[in-house]
Amino acid sequence: MSPQLPKNTRQWILSKNPDAGDAPSQFFSLVDRPLDPTPANGITVKTLYISNDPAQRTWLSKFKTYVDPVKVGEPMRALALGEVVASNNSRFSVGDWVYGMMSWSEYLNLEDPQVQKLSDEERKRPEEFIASRMTALTAYYGLLKIAEATEKDQTIVVSSAAGATGSYVLQIAKNVLKVKNVVGIAGSEEKVALIKSLGCDVALNYKSPTFAKDLKAAVPNGIDVYFDNVGGDILDLCLSQMKQYGRIAACGSISGYVDNGQGQGVKNWFQIISKSLTVRGFIVFDFAHDYENGQKEFDSWVRDGKIKVLNTVYETNFEGIPGGMQRLLDGKNTGKLVTKLSML
């Protein structure tokens, strides 16, 4: 028998579409709403952990991207991990831990739930489990399928290399493909030291006054593959250093997320033409049909010690959830940023 459920649930909802430069505290509101009974063939979940992803900021505009935007008045959407507290679905029992697309809700109902049930072993390391899922697959497919990187490439450059996706890209490039010259770009000396420890041959701080000079020195023969997580000036600089027929995986553009893309644009467009470059944007959902295979191979690299799973845990009460997005946008994380909801 399912335990007694609360009559209400707290939710962080979108109170307005953010303007350029707005902080999360300016466009989210905490509300208390009735919790409906567990749906037929559905489950009720209590949220335990929330994944913080840069793309979430792009879901808040009025315009559809690769997913429908979060509408004003709706709870913020997020990948999350929670505990089943009531079930009318034969696939799930009370006490199961599940992972999938949920929301910033204390409790939520999932009808015909499309979520993954964690094994006993996975429950022992929930932060690592979250950190080695969607961002890991983004790195895997972006580098190997979109950029088509191989061991024959001589130089691969990765921006936001201490972040959730970038840290995996550089490790796959160095420890799996054995690329000779892997260059990582990060935003502090602490992060530079970290990515150096992960195996990149040259680690650069883009805030250094000599960054442009340092990058050119790090790629004397040009760049075969650039994995772009940031867009903006770093993308333009890397375009100028690409080899003929070089490939760019356009994964993210976090430099323009807070200002809603204002001022974003490629200044070195002619480099794409004159060097016959391939620039290909992608969304990890493009490869949903192959997730099982990609996850299996990535997990094998972790077991073999080729990939180190990185995460930063932001522990807070329910009221502090928007702080996770702020920390992400401020770059206060290495690897995956996971919000852990305190039970106190």
C-alpha positions as a LaTeX table, in Angstrom:
\begin{tabular}{lrrr}
\hline
Residue & $x$ (\AA) & $y$ (\AA) & $z$ (\AA) \\
\hline
Met1 & 0.00 & 0.00 & 0.00 \\
Ser2 & 1.29 & 3.46 & $-0.90$ \\
Pro3 & 2.00 & 5.88 & 1.95 \\
Gln4 & $-0.26$ & 8.89 & 2.49 \\
Leu5 & 0.65 & 11.59 & 0.01 \\
Pro6 & 0.70 & 15.31 & 0.76 \\
Lys7 & $-2.24$ & 17.32 & $-0.54$ \\
Asn8 & 0.02 & 20.04 & $-1.92$ \\
Thr9 & 3.42 & 20.30 & $-3.56$ \\
Arg10 & 5.81 & 23.20 & $-3.89$ \\
Gln11 & 7.02 & 24.14 & $-7.37$ \\
Trp12 & 9.40 & 26.65 & $-8.90$ \\
Ile13 & 7.51 & 28.12 & $-11.86$ \\
Leu14 & 8.58 & 30.46 & $-14.63$ \\
Ser15 & 7.12 & 33.83 & $-13.64$ \\
Lys16 & 8.22 & 35.66 & $-16.80$ \\
Asn17 & 10.38 & 35.16 & $-19.87$ \\
Pro18 & 13.81 & 36.42 & $-18.83$ \\
Asp19 & 15.28 & 39.57 & $-20.29$ \\
Ala20 & 18.95 & 39.74 & $-21.26$ \\
Gly21 & 21.11 & 39.72 & $-18.14$ \\
Asp22 & 18.37 & 38.61 & $-15.75$ \\
Ala23 & 19.37 & 36.34 & $-12.86$ \\
Pro24 & 17.24 & 33.23 & $-12.13$ \\
Ser25 & 15.89 & 34.92 & $-8.98$ \\
Gln26 & 14.20 & 37.44 & $-11.29$ \\
Phe27 & 12.19 & 35.02 & $-13.40$ \\
Phe28 & 11.30 & 32.08 & $-11.13$ \\
Ser29 & 8.68 & 32.09 & $-8.37$ \\
Leu30 & 8.01 & 29.56 & $-5.62$ \\
Val31 & 4.37 & 28.46 & $-5.43$ \\
Asp32 & 2.31 & 25.91 & $-3.54$ \\
Arg33 & $-0.15$ & 23.92 & $-5.64$ \\
Pro34 & $-2.52$ & 20.98 & $-5.11$ \\
Leu35 & $-1.04$ & 17.55 & $-5.78$ \\
Asp36 & $-3.44$ & 15.47 & $-7.85$ \\
Pro37 & $-3.94$ & 11.76 & $-7.07$ \\
Thr38 & $-1.50$ & 9.33 & $-8.68$ \\
Pro39 & $-2.69$ & 8.85 & $-12.27$ \\
Ala40 & $-3.85$ & 5.53 & $-13.66$ \\
Asn41 & $-0.80$ & 3.68 & $-14.98$ \\
Gly42 & 1.34 & 6.44 & $-13.48$ \\
Ile43 & 3.58 & 7.14 & $-10.52$ \\
Thr44 & 4.12 & 9.91 & $-7.98$ \\
Val45 & 7.74 & 10.89 & $-7.42$ \\
Lys46 & 9.52 & 12.88 & $-4.72$ \\
Thr47 & 12.43 & 14.81 & $-6.20$ \\
Leu48 & 15.86 & 14.07 & $-4.69$ \\
Tyr49 & 18.44 & 15.34 & $-7.21$ \\
Ile50 & 18.24 & 17.80 & $-10.11$ \\
Ser51 & 20.55 & 18.01 & $-13.12$ \\
Asn52 & 21.74 & 21.53 & $-13.99$ \\
Asp53 & 22.37 & 21.94 & $-17.71$ \\
Pro54 & 23.26 & 25.09 & $-19.71$ \\
Ala55 & 20.59 & 24.29 & $-22.29$ \\
Gln56 & 17.90 & 24.81 & $-19.66$ \\
Arg57 & 18.44 & 28.55 & $-19.94$ \\
Thr58 & 17.49 & 28.40 & $-23.63$ \\
Trp59 & 14.17 & 26.70 & $-22.81$ \\
Leu60 & 12.91 & 29.90 & $-21.18$ \\
Ser61 & 12.55 & 32.09 & $-24.26$ \\
Lys62 & 9.25 & 32.60 & $-26.04$ \\
Phe63 & 10.53 & 30.75 & $-29.07$ \\
Lys64 & 10.69 & 27.03 & $-29.76$ \\
Thr65 & 14.15 & 25.57 & $-30.18$ \\
Tyr66 & 14.61 & 21.81 & $-30.22$ \\
Val67 & 11.99 & 21.49 & $-27.46$ \\
Asp68 & 8.89 & 23.47 & $-26.66$ \\
Pro69 & 9.72 & 26.40 & $-24.35$ \\
Val70 & 8.70 & 26.37 & $-20.71$ \\
Lys71 & 5.60 & 28.55 & $-20.56$ \\
Val72 & 5.01 & 31.28 & $-18.00$ \\
Gly73 & 3.22 & 29.66 & $-15.06$ \\
Glu74 & 4.66 & 26.20 & $-15.70$ \\
Pro75 & 7.18 & 24.49 & $-13.40$ \\
Met76 & 10.75 & 24.55 & $-14.65$ \\
Arg77 & 11.60 & 21.44 & $-16.63$ \\
Ala78 & 14.73 & 19.42 & $-15.78$ \\
Leu79 & 16.29 & 16.01 & $-15.82$ \\
Ala80 & 16.03 & 14.76 & $-12.27$ \\
Leu81 & 16.23 & 11.74 & $-10.01$ \\
Gly82 & 13.51 & 10.94 & $-7.52$ \\
Glu83 & 11.93 & 8.29 & $-5.33$ \\
Val84 & 8.63 & 6.66 & $-6.23$ \\
Val85 & 6.22 & 7.33 & $-3.35$ \\
Ala86 & 3.07 & 5.98 & $-5.02$ \\
Ser87 & 2.55 & 3.74 & $-8.03$ \\
Asn88 & $-0.27$ & 2.53 & $-10.25$ \\
Asn89 & 2.20 & 1.12 & $-12.76$ \\
Ser90 & 3.35 & $-2.50$ & $-12.66$ \\
Arg91 & 6.89 & $-1.52$ & $-13.75$ \\
Phe92 & 7.53 & 0.60 & $-10.67$ \\
Ser93 & 7.22 & 0.01 & $-6.94$ \\
Val94 & 7.16 & 2.39 & $-4.00$ \\
Gly95 & 10.78 & 3.01 & $-2.99$ \\
Asp96 & 12.22 & 2.72 & $-6.51$ \\
Trp97 & 14.57 & 5.48 & $-7.62$ \\
Val98 & 13.93 & 6.78 & $-11.13$ \\
Tyr99 & 15.67 & 9.19 & $-13.50$ \\
Gly100 & 14.26 & 11.15 & $-16.40$ \\
Met101 & 12.63 & 14.40 & $-17.48$ \\
Met102 & 10.79 & 15.89 & $-14.51$ \\
Ser103 & 10.47 & 19.41 & $-13.09$ \\
Trp104 & 11.42 & 21.67 & $-10.20$ \\
Ser105 & 8.61 & 20.18 & $-8.10$ \\
Glu106 & 8.80 & 18.73 & $-4.61$ \\
Tyr107 & 6.38 & 16.00 & $-5.68$ \\
Leu108 & 5.12 & 15.32 & $-9.19$ \\
Asn109 & 2.94 & 12.87 & $-11.05$ \\
Leu110 & 4.21 & 11.06 & $-14.13$ \\
Glu111 & 1.56 & 9.49 & $-16.35$ \\
Asp112 & 2.82 & 6.48 & $-18.36$ \\
Pro113 & 6.32 & 7.31 & $-17.03$ \\
Gln114 & 9.23 & 7.28 & $-19.48$ \\
Val115 & 11.90 & 7.10 & $-16.80$ \\
Gln116 & 14.81 & 4.81 & $-15.99$ \\
Lys117 & 14.84 & 2.77 & $-12.80$ \\
Leu118 & 18.17 & 2.76 & $-10.98$ \\
Ser119 & 19.82 & $-0.47$ & $-9.91$ \\
Asp120 & 20.94 & $-1.01$ & $-6.32$ \\
Glu121 & 24.51 & $-0.30$ & $-7.39$ \\
Glu122 & 23.55 & 2.94 & $-9.18$ \\
Arg123 & 21.68 & 4.16 & $-6.10$ \\
Lys124 & 24.95 & 4.11 & $-4.15$ \\
Arg125 & 26.39 & 6.90 & $-6.34$ \\
Pro126 & 23.45 & 9.03 & $-7.55$ \\
Glu127 & 25.56 & 12.09 & $-8.37$ \\
Glu128 & 27.91 & 10.01 & $-10.52$ \\
Phe129 & 24.94 & 8.33 & $-12.17$ \\
Ile130 & 23.47 & 11.69 & $-13.24$ \\
Ala131 & 26.89 & 12.97 & $-14.32$ \\
Ser132 & 27.47 & 10.02 & $-16.62$ \\
Arg133 & 24.22 & 10.15 & $-18.53$ \\
Met134 & 23.09 & 12.89 & $-20.95$ \\
Thr135 & 26.24 & 15.01 & $-20.81$ \\
Ala136 & 28.36 & 11.91 & $-21.32$ \\
Leu137 & 26.30 & 10.96 & $-24.37$ \\
Thr138 & 26.55 & 14.52 & $-25.67$ \\
Ala139 & 30.35 & 14.28 & $-25.55$ \\
Tyr140 & 30.33 & 10.79 & $-27.04$ \\
Tyr141 & 28.12 & 11.54 & $-30.05$ \\
Gly142 & 29.36 & 15.08 & $-30.55$ \\
Leu143 & 33.01 & 14.10 & $-30.81$ \\
Leu144 & 32.75 & 10.73 & $-32.52$ \\
Lys145 & 29.69 & 11.10 & $-34.76$ \\
Ile146 & 29.32 & 14.83 & $-35.41$ \\
Ala147 & 33.00 & 15.88 & $-35.54$ \\
Glu148 & 33.99 & 12.38 & $-36.71$ \\
Ala149 & 37.16 & 12.54 & $-34.64$ \\
Thr150 & 39.57 & 9.63 & $-34.98$ \\
Glu151 & 43.06 & 8.63 & $-33.86$ \\
Lys152 & 44.34 & 10.10 & $-37.14$ \\
Asp153 & 43.55 & 13.65 & $-35.99$ \\
Gln154 & 46.61 & 15.51 & $-34.72$ \\
Thr155 & 45.00 & 18.38 & $-32.81$ \\
Ile156 & 41.64 & 18.63 & $-31.05$ \\
Val157 & 40.59 & 21.76 & $-29.13$ \\
Val158 & 37.80 & 21.76 & $-26.53$ \\
Ser159 & 36.22 & 24.84 & $-24.97$ \\
Ser160 & 34.62 & 24.79 & $-21.51$ \\
Ala161 & 36.90 & 21.82 & $-20.97$ \\
Ala162 & 36.32 & 21.66 & $-17.21$ \\
Gly163 & 32.56 & 21.51 & $-17.68$ \\
Ala164 & 30.25 & 18.53 & $-17.77$ \\
Thr165 & 30.52 & 17.82 & $-21.49$ \\
Gly166 & 33.94 & 19.32 & $-22.22$ \\
Ser167 & 35.71 & 17.28 & $-19.54$ \\
Tyr168 & 34.46 & 14.09 & $-21.20$ \\
Val169 & 35.37 & 15.28 & $-24.69$ \\
Leu170 & 38.99 & 15.92 & $-23.75$ \\
Gln171 & 39.28 & 12.55 & $-21.99$ \\
Ile172 & 37.80 & 10.65 & $-24.94$ \\
Ala173 & 40.13 & 12.51 & $-27.30$ \\
Lys174 & 43.23 & 11.82 & $-25.21$ \\
Asn175 & 42.59 & 8.54 & $-23.42$ \\
Val176 & 40.44 & 6.70 & $-25.95$ \\
Leu177 & 41.46 & 8.08 & $-29.36$ \\
Lys178 & 45.04 & 8.83 & $-28.24$ \\
Val179 & 45.14 & 12.11 & $-30.14$ \\
Lys180 & 48.62 & 13.62 & $-29.97$ \\
Asn181 & 47.70 & 17.23 & $-29.14$ \\
Val182 & 44.55 & 17.86 & $-27.09$ \\
Val183 & 44.07 & 21.49 & $-26.08$ \\
Gly184 & 41.59 & 22.39 & $-23.35$ \\
Ile185 & 40.22 & 25.86 & $-22.64$ \\
Ala186 & 38.83 & 26.83 & $-19.23$ \\
Gly187 & 38.11 & 29.96 & $-17.19$ \\
Ser188 & 40.36 & 29.87 & $-14.12$ \\
Glu189 & 43.78 & 28.67 & $-13.06$ \\
Glu190 & 42.15 & 26.03 & $-10.85$ \\
Lys191 & 40.23 & 24.67 & $-13.80$ \\
Val192 & 43.35 & 24.80 & $-15.97$ \\
Ala193 & 45.12 & 22.60 & $-13.42$ \\
Leu194 & 42.17 & 20.22 & $-13.36$ \\
Ile195 & 41.97 & 19.69 & $-17.12$ \\
Lys196 & 45.73 & 19.25 & $-17.24$ \\
Ser197 & 45.33 & 16.43 & $-14.71$ \\
Leu198 & 42.69 & 14.84 & $-16.94$ \\
Gly199 & 45.24 & 14.44 & $-19.72$ \\
Cys200 & 45.07 & 17.42 & $-22.05$ \\
Asp201 & 48.45 & 18.37 & $-23.48$ \\
Val202 & 47.92 & 22.12 & $-23.28$ \\
Ala203 & 45.52 & 23.80 & $-20.85$ \\
Leu204 & 44.65 & 27.45 & $-21.43$ \\
Asn205 & 42.83 & 30.11 & $-19.41$ \\
Tyr206 & 40.70 & 32.22 & $-21.75$ \\
Lys207 & 40.76 & 35.05 & $-19.20$ \\
Ser208 & 44.53 & 35.38 & $-19.55$ \\
Pro209 & 45.64 & 38.54 & $-21.39$ \\
Thr210 & 47.83 & 36.35 & $-23.60$ \\
Phe211 & 45.10 & 33.79 & $-24.41$ \\
Ala212 & 44.94 & 34.45 & $-28.15$ \\
Lys213 & 48.71 & 34.25 & $-28.47$ \\
Asp214 & 48.83 & 31.14 & $-26.29$ \\
Leu215 & 46.20 & 29.33 & $-28.35$ \\
Lys216 & 47.99 & 30.03 & $-31.60$ \\
Ala217 & 51.21 & 28.70 & $-30.07$ \\
Ala218 & 49.41 & 25.55 & $-28.88$ \\
Val219 & 48.21 & 24.66 & $-32.39$ \\
Pro220 & 51.21 & 25.41 & $-34.65$ \\
Asn221 & 49.91 & 23.10 & $-37.38$ \\
Gly222 & 46.27 & 24.12 & $-37.07$ \\
Ile223 & 43.17 & 22.50 & $-35.55$ \\
Asp224 & 41.64 & 19.32 & $-36.97$ \\
Val225 & 38.59 & 19.31 & $-34.68$ \\
Tyr226 & 37.16 & 22.04 & $-32.49$ \\
Phe227 & 34.45 & 21.03 & $-30.01$ \\
Asp228 & 32.58 & 24.26 & $-29.30$ \\
Asn229 & 30.63 & 24.68 & $-26.07$ \\
Val230 & 30.70 & 28.46 & $-25.84$ \\
Gly231 & 30.42 & 30.31 & $-29.16$ \\
Gly232 & 31.41 & 33.98 & $-29.15$ \\
Asp233 & 34.98 & 35.21 & $-29.31$ \\
Ile234 & 36.55 & 31.81 & $-28.61$ \\
Leu235 & 34.75 & 30.31 & $-31.59$ \\
Asp236 & 35.98 & 33.16 & $-33.79$ \\
Leu237 & 39.55 & 32.66 & $-32.61$ \\
Cys238 & 39.43 & 28.92 & $-33.24$ \\
Leu239 & 37.97 & 29.48 & $-36.71$ \\
Ser240 & 41.10 & 31.43 & $-37.59$ \\
Gln241 & 43.28 & 28.48 & $-36.58$ \\
Met242 & 41.41 & 25.63 & $-38.27$ \\
Lys243 & 43.10 & 23.39 & $-40.80$ \\
Gln244 & 41.79 & 23.06 & $-44.32$ \\
Tyr245 & 38.74 & 20.76 & $-44.17$ \\
Gly246 & 38.64 & 21.01 & $-40.38$ \\
Arg247 & 35.50 & 20.01 & $-38.48$ \\
Ile248 & 33.62 & 21.84 & $-35.75$ \\
Ala249 & 30.99 & 20.28 & $-33.49$ \\
Ala250 & 28.69 & 23.11 & $-32.39$ \\
Cys251 & 27.43 & 21.81 & $-29.07$ \\
Gly252 & 26.67 & 24.95 & $-27.06$ \\
Ser253 & 26.84 & 28.72 & $-26.95$ \\
Ile254 & 26.82 & 29.49 & $-23.25$ \\
Ser255 & 28.53 & 32.85 & $-23.81$ \\
Gly256 & 25.22 & 34.08 & $-25.25$ \\
Tyr257 & 22.66 & 32.29 & $-23.09$ \\
Val258 & 22.27 & 34.99 & $-20.42$ \\
Asp259 & 21.83 & 37.81 & $-22.97$ \\
Asn260 & 19.38 & 35.70 & $-25.02$ \\
Gly261 & 21.84 & 35.52 & $-27.91$ \\
Gln262 & 22.06 & 39.26 & $-28.40$ \\
Gly263 & 25.36 & 40.24 & $-29.97$ \\
Gln264 & 26.09 & 36.65 & $-30.97$ \\
Gly265 & 27.42 & 36.10 & $-34.44$ \\
Val266 & 30.35 & 34.62 & $-36.31$ \\
Lys267 & 32.86 & 37.28 & $-37.32$ \\
Asn268 & 35.21 & 34.88 & $-39.10$ \\
Trp269 & 32.58 & 33.43 & $-41.42$ \\
Phe270 & 34.90 & 33.67 & $-44.41$ \\
Gln271 & 37.21 & 31.16 & $-42.71$ \\
Ile272 & 34.44 & 28.58 & $-43.03$ \\
Ile273 & 34.30 & 29.21 & $-46.76$ \\
Ser274 & 37.97 & 29.61 & $-47.55$ \\
Lys275 & 39.06 & 26.56 & $-45.52$ \\
Ser276 & 36.13 & 24.35 & $-46.60$ \\
Leu277 & 35.23 & 23.77 & $-42.97$ \\
Thr278 & 32.42 & 21.58 & $-41.74$ \\
Val279 & 30.45 & 23.18 & $-38.90$ \\
Arg280 & 27.64 & 21.00 & $-37.65$ \\
Gly281 & 25.25 & 21.75 & $-34.83$ \\
Phe282 & 23.59 & 18.91 & $-32.97$ \\
Ile283 & 21.35 & 17.96 & $-30.08$ \\
Val284 & 21.96 & 14.75 & $-28.16$ \\
Phe285 & 18.30 & 13.81 & $-28.69$ \\
Asp286 & 19.23 & 13.26 & $-32.36$ \\
Phe287 & 20.85 & 10.01 & $-31.23$ \\
Ala288 & 18.11 & 8.73 & $-28.92$ \\
His289 & 17.78 & 5.60 & $-31.05$ \\
Asp290 & 21.36 & 4.63 & $-30.13$ \\
Tyr291 & 21.57 & 5.68 & $-26.46$ \\
Glu292 & 21.90 & 2.11 & $-25.21$ \\
Asn293 & 24.97 & 1.44 & $-27.36$ \\
Gly294 & 26.61 & 4.78 & $-26.58$ \\
Gln295 & 26.01 & 4.43 & $-22.86$ \\
Lys296 & 27.39 & 0.91 & $-22.82$ \\
Glu297 & 30.63 & 1.97 & $-24.50$ \\
Phe298 & 31.04 & 5.07 & $-22.34$ \\
Asp299 & 30.48 & 3.05 & $-19.16$ \\
Ser300 & 33.15 & 0.58 & $-20.29$ \\
Trp301 & 35.66 & 3.44 & $-20.58$ \\
Val302 & 34.81 & 4.53 & $-17.04$ \\
Arg303 & 35.32 & 0.99 & $-15.73$ \\
Asp304 & 38.63 & 0.73 & $-17.58$ \\
Gly305 & 39.86 & 3.97 & $-16.00$ \\
Lys306 & 40.00 & 5.88 & $-19.29$ \\
Ile307 & 37.31 & 8.34 & $-18.19$ \\
Lys308 & 37.01 & 10.06 & $-14.83$ \\
Val309 & 33.48 & 11.16 & $-13.91$ \\
Leu310 & 33.47 & 14.70 & $-12.53$ \\
Asn311 & 30.67 & 16.37 & $-10.64$ \\
Thr312 & 30.05 & 19.29 & $-8.33$ \\
Val313 & 27.24 & 18.83 & $-5.80$ \\
Tyr314 & 25.19 & 21.86 & $-4.77$ \\
Glu315 & 23.26 & 20.82 & $-1.67$ \\
Thr316 & 20.33 & 23.01 & $-0.76$ \\
Asn317 & 16.77 & 22.98 & 0.51 \\
Phe318 & 13.88 & 23.28 & $-1.93$ \\
Glu319 & 13.87 & 27.06 & $-1.66$ \\
Gly320 & 17.43 & 27.21 & $-3.00$ \\
Ile321 & 16.89 & 25.36 & $-6.29$ \\
Pro322 & 17.30 & 28.41 & $-8.60$ \\
Gly323 & 20.74 & 28.91 & $-7.07$ \\
Gly324 & 21.89 & 25.85 & $-9.01$ \\
Met325 & 21.18 & 27.54 & $-12.32$ \\
Gln326 & 22.93 & 30.69 & $-11.12$ \\
Arg327 & 26.02 & 28.73 & $-10.08$ \\
Leu328 & 26.10 & 27.04 & $-13.49$ \\
Leu329 & 25.86 & 30.32 & $-15.39$ \\
Asp330 & 28.58 & 31.78 & $-13.14$ \\
Gly331 & 30.88 & 28.83 & $-13.92$ \\
Lys332 & 31.13 & 27.72 & $-10.29$ \\
Asn333 & 31.35 & 24.05 & $-11.17$ \\
Thr334 & 33.73 & 21.50 & $-12.53$ \\
Gly335 & 32.18 & 18.60 & $-14.36$ \\
Lys336 & 28.47 & 18.05 & $-13.91$ \\
Leu337 & 26.62 & 20.37 & $-11.52$ \\
Val338 & 24.04 & 18.37 & $-9.57$ \\
Thr339 & 21.60 & 19.88 & $-7.09$ \\
Lys340 & 21.03 & 17.62 & $-4.09$ \\
Leu341 & 17.90 & 18.45 & $-2.13$ \\
Ser342 & 18.51 & 18.40 & 1.58 \\
Met343 & 16.04 & 16.38 & 3.58 \\
Leu344 & 16.42 & 18.67 & 6.61 \\
\hline
\end{tabular}
